[in-house]
Coordinates of C-alpha atoms and ligand atoms in Angstrom, one line a residue:
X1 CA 25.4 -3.9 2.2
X2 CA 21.8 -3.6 1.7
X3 CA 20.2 -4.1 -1.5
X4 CA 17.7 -3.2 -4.2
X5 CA 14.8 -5.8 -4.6
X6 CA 15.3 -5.5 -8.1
X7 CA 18.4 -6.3 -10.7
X8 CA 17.3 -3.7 -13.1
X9 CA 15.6 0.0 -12.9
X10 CA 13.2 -0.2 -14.9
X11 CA 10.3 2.3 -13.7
X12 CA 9.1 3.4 -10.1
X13 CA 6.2 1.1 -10.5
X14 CA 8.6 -1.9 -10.0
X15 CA 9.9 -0.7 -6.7
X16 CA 9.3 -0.4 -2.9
X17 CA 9.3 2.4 -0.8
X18 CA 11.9 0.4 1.2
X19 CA 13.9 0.7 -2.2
X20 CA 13.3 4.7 -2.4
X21 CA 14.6 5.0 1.3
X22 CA 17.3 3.0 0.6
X23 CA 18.3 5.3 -2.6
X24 CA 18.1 8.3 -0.9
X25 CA 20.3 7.1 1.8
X26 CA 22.9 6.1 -0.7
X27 CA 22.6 9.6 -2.3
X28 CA 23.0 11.6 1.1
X29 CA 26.7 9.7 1.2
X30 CA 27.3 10.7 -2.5
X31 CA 25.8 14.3 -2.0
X32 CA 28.6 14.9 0.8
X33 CA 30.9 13.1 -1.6
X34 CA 30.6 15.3 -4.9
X35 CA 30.4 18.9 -2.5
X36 CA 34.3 18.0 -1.2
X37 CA 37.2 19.0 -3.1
X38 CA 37.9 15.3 -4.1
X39 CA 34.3 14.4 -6.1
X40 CA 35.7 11.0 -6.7
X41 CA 35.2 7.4 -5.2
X42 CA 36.8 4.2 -6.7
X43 CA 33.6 2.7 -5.7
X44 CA 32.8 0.9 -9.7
X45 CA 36.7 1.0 -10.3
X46 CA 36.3 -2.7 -12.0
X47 CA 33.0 -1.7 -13.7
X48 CA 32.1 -1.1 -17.3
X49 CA 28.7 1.1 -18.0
X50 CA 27.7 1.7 -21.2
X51 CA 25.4 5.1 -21.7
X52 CA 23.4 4.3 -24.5
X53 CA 21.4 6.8 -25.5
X54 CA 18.3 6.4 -28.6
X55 CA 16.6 9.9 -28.1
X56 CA 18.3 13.3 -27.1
X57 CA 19.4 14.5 -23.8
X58 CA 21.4 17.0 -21.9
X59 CA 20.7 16.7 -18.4
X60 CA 20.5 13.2 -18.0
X61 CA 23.1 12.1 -20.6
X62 CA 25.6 14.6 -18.8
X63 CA 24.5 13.5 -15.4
X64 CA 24.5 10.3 -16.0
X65 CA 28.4 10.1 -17.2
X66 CA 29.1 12.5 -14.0
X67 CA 27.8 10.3 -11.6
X68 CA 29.7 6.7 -13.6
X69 CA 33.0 8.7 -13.1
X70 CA 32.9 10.0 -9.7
X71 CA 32.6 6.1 -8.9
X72 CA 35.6 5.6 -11.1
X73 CA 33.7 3.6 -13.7
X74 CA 34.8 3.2 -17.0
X75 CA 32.4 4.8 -19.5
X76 CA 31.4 4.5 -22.9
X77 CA 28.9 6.5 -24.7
X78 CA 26.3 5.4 -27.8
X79 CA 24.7 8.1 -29.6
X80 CA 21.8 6.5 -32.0
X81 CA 22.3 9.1 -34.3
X82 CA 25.8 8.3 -35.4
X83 CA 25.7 4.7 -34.8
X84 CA 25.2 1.6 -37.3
X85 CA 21.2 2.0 -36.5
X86 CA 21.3 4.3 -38.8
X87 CA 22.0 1.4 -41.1
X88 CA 19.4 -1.0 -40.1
X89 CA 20.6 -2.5 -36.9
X90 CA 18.0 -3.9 -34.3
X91 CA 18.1 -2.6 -30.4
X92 CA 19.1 -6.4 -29.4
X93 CA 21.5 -7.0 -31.9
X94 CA 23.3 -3.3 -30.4
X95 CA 23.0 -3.6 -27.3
X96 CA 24.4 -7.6 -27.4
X97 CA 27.2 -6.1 -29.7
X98 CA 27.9 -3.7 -26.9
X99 CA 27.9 -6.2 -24.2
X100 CA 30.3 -8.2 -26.3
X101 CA 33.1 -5.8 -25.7
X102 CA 32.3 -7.2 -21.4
X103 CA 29.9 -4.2 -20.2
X104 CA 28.4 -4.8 -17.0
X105 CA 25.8 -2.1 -16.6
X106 CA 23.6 -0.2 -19.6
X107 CA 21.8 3.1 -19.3
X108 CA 19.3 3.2 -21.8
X109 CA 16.7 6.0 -23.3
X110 CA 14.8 5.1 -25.9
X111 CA 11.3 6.6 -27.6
X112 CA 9.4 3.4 -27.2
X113 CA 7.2 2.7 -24.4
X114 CA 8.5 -0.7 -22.6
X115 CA 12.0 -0.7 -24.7
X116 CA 13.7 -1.4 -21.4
X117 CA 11.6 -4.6 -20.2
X118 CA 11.9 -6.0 -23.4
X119 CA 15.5 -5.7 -23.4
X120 CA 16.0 -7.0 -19.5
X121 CA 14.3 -10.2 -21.3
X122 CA 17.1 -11.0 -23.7
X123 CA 20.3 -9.6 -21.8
X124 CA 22.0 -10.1 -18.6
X125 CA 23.2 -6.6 -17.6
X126 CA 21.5 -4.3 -15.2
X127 CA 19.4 -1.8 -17.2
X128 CA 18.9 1.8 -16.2
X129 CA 15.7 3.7 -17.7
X130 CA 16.7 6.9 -18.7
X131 CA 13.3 7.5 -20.6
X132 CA 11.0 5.2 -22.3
X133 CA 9.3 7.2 -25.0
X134 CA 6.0 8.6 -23.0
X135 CA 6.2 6.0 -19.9
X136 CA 8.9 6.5 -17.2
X137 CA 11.7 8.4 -16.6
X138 CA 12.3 7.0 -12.9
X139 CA 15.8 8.6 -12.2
X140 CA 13.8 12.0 -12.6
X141 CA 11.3 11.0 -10.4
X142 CA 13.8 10.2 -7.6
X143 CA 15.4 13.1 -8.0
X144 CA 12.4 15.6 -7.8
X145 CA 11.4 13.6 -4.2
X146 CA 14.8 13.6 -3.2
X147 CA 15.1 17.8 -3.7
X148 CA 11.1 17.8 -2.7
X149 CA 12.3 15.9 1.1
X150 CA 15.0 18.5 0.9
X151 CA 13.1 21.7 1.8
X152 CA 9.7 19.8 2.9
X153 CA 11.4 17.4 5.1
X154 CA 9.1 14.4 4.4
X155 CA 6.6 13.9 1.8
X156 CA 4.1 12.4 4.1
X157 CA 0.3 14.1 3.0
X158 CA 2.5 16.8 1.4
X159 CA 0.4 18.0 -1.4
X160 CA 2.1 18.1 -5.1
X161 CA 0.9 19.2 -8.0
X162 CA 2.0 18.5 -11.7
X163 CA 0.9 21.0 -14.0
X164 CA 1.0 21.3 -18.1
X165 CA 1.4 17.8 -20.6
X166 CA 1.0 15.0 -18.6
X167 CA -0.1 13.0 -21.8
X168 CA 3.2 13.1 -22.9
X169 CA 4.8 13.0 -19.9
X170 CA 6.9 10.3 -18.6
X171 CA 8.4 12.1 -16.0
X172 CA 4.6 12.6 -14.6
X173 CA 3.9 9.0 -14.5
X174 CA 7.0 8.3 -12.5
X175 CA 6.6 11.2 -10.3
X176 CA 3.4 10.1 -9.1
X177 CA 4.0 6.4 -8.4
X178 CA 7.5 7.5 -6.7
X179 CA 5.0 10.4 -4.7
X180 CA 2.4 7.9 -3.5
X181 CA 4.7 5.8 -2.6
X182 CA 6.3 8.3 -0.2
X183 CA 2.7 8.8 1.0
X184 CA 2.1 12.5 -0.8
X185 CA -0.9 13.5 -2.4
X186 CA -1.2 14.1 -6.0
X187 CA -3.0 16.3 -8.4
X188 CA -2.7 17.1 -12.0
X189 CA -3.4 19.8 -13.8
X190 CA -3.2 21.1 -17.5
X191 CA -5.6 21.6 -20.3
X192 CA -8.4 18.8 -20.4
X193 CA -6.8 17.7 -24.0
X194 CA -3.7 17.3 -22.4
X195 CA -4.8 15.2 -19.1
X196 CA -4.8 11.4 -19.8
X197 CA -8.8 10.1 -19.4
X198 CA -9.1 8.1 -16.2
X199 CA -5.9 9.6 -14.6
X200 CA -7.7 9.2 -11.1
X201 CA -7.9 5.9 -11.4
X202 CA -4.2 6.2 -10.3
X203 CA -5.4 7.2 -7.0
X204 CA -4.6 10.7 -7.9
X205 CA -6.6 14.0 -8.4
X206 CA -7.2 16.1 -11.6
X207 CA -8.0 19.7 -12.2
X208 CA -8.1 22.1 -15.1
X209 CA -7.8 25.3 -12.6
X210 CA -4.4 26.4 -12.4
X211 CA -4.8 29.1 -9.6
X212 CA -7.0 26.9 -7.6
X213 CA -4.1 23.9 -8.0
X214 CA -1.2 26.5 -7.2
X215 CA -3.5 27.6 -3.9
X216 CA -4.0 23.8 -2.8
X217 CA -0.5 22.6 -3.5
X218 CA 3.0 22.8 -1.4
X219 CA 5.1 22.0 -4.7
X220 CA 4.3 22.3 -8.1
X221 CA 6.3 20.1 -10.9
X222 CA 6.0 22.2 -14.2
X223 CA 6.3 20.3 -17.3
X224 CA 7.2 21.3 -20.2
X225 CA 4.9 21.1 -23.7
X226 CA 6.0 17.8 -25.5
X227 CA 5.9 19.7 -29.2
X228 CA 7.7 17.1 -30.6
X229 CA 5.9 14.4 -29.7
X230 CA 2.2 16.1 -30.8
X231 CA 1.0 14.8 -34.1
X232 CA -2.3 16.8 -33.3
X233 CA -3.1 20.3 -32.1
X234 CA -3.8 19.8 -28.3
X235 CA -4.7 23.7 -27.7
X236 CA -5.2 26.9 -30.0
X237 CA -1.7 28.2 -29.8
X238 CA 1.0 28.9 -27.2
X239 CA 0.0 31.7 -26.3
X240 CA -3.2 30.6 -25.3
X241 CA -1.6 27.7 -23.4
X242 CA 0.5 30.3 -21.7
X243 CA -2.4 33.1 -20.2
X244 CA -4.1 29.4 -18.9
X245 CA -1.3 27.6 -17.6
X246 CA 1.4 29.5 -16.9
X247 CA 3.2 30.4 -14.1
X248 CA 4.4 34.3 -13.9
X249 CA 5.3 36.0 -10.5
X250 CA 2.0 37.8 -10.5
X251 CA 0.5 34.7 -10.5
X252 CA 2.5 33.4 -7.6
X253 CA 2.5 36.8 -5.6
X254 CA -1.4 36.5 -5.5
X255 CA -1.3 32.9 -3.8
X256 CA -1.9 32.9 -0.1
X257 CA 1.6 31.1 1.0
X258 CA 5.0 30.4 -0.9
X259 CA 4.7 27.0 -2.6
X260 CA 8.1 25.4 -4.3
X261 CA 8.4 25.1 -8.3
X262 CA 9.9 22.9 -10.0
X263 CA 10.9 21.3 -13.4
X264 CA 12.6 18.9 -14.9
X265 CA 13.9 21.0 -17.7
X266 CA 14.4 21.6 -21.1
X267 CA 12.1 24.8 -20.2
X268 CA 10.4 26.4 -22.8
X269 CA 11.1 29.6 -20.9
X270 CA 7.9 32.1 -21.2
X271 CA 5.5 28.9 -21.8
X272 CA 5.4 27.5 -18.9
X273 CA 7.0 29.4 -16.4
X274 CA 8.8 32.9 -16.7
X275 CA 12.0 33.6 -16.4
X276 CA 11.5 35.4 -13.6
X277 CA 10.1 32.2 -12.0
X278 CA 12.6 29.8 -13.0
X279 CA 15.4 31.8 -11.7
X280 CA 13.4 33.3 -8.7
X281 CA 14.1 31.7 -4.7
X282 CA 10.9 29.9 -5.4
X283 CA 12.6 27.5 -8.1
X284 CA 14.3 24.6 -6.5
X285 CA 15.1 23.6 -10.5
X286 CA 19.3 23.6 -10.2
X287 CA 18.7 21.8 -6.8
X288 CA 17.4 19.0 -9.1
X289 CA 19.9 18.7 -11.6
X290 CA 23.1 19.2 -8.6
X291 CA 20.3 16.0 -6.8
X292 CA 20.2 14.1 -10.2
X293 CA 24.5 13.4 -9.5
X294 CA 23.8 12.2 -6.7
X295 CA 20.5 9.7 -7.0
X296 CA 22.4 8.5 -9.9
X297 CA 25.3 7.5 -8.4
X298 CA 23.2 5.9 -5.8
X299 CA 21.2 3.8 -8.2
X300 CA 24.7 2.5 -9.8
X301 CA 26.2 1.6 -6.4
X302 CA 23.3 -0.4 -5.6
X303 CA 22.4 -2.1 -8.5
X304 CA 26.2 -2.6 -9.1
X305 CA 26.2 -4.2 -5.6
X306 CA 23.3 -6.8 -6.4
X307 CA 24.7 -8.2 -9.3
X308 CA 28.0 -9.0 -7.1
X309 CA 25.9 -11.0 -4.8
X310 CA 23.9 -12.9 -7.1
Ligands
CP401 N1 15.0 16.1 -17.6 C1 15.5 15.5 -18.7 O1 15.3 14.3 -18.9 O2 16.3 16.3 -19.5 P1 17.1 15.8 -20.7 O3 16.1 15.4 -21.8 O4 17.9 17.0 -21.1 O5 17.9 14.6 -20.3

């Protein structure tokens, strides 16, 4: 079996394209897999993963556990919010407690930036990043290229655009190492208070113009605004944020070709995109999640798989 060149996902950043294409290979298997009418595998029958999760999640939480049973894992799930952190325990002492009970694999989010590295220091399972605070979220970015490669074939020179928070965003910081390392070009775009200073010194364009982003791109990844983790007012209201930077069907009807949108939900829907958008033959959005099964399960096999060689 071919492997990973790393024990741990961590973020994009730490891996090759050589690693992406082998991924995506995986997850074509487990696509066909999870469409028949038996969705299962006994693939991780002997393996224990523990989802352990520090912040909120739907999509990934739920995805996560889909993908760790059709491989016939067994599962256990850690909710910060009802757990003994509530009563003062560190991140090392409960994630060591958890391993203590002979868990092979942990799928982490957490709010803090790096939470994951520091971990992989101290323990011996493989880590997952499910989301570091406002760094990566590299499951998310493999599943955007993945349903991107879908309908665009490659992503060779393919032009993508992010649009809305990227300050906040982790999913934009993986989605543009995991894009230039599949050789497509990247701009952002959103509000100038909103854009990281020195983003293009990630190799990467930036652009305050919606319409003239939408015109130049083949795919645009909307994001959604990170209220929660604003201490200070970025833009007037969101209203205002909306007429700039949001995405209606007017706006896309005015374009000069059909571009692809995406996002990697919660949406704030009316912010930014419409309805009418998000649910529009535009919106590749439930391509994404039905992709997220399948990358996931992908990224378990294989980093299940380099552990049993070490
Ligand atoms: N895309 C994403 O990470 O969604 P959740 O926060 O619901 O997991």
């Amino acid at each position: 079996m071919s492997l990973l060149s790393t024990k741990h996902l961590l973020g994009i950043k730490d891996i090759s394209s050589q690693d992406i294409d082998l991924i995506f290979k995986t997850a074509d298997n487990f696509k066909q897999v999870i469409n028949r009418p038996i969705k299962k595998v006994p693939t991780l029958r002997d393996v224990t993963i523990a989802n352990v999760f520090f912040e909120n999640s739907t999509r990934t939480k739920i995805s996560f556990e889909l993908a760790e049973k059709r491989l016939s894992a067994d599962v256990v799930n850690f909710s910060s919010s009802s757990s003994s952190v509530k009563k003062g325990e560190t991140l090392i002492d409960t994630v060591n407690n958890i391993l203590a009970m002979k868990v092979d694999m942990v799928v982490m989010r957490h709010p803090a930036p790096g939470a994951h590295q520091f971990l992989a220091r101290h323990i011996d399972a493989n880590i997952v990043n499910a989301g570091d605070g406002t760094h990566e979220h590299p499951t998310q970015a493999l599943l955007d290229a993945y349903s991107l490669r879908e309908k665009l074939t490659n992503l060779k020179d393919k032009k993508i655009a992010i649009v809305g928070d990227i300050l906040h965003s982790r999913v934009a910081l993986s989605n543009i190492y995991c894009l230039q390392k599949l050789g497509a070009k990247v701009r952002v775009c959103g509000p100038p208070t909103l854009l990281p200073k020195h983003i293009e010194s990630l190799g990467i364009e930036a652009s305050y113009n919606l319409k003239e982003t939408l015109e130049w791109c083949d795919a645009a990844n909307m994001l959604r605004i990170q209220l929660e983790r604003q201490e200070d007012k970025y833009f007037p209201s969101l209203r205002e944020y909306s007429l700039q930077y949001g995405v209606t069907m007017d706006v896309l009807n005015k374009l000069s070709k059909k571009i692809i949108l995406m996002h990697p939900g919660p949406i704030n829907r009316g912010v930014e995109i419409t309805s009418e958008v998000a649910d529009s033959n535009q919106s590749i959005i439930l391509n994404q999640v039905e992709n997220g099964v399948a990358i996931r399960m992908a990224i378990l096999y294989l980093l299940a798989g380099s552990s049993s060689e070490e």
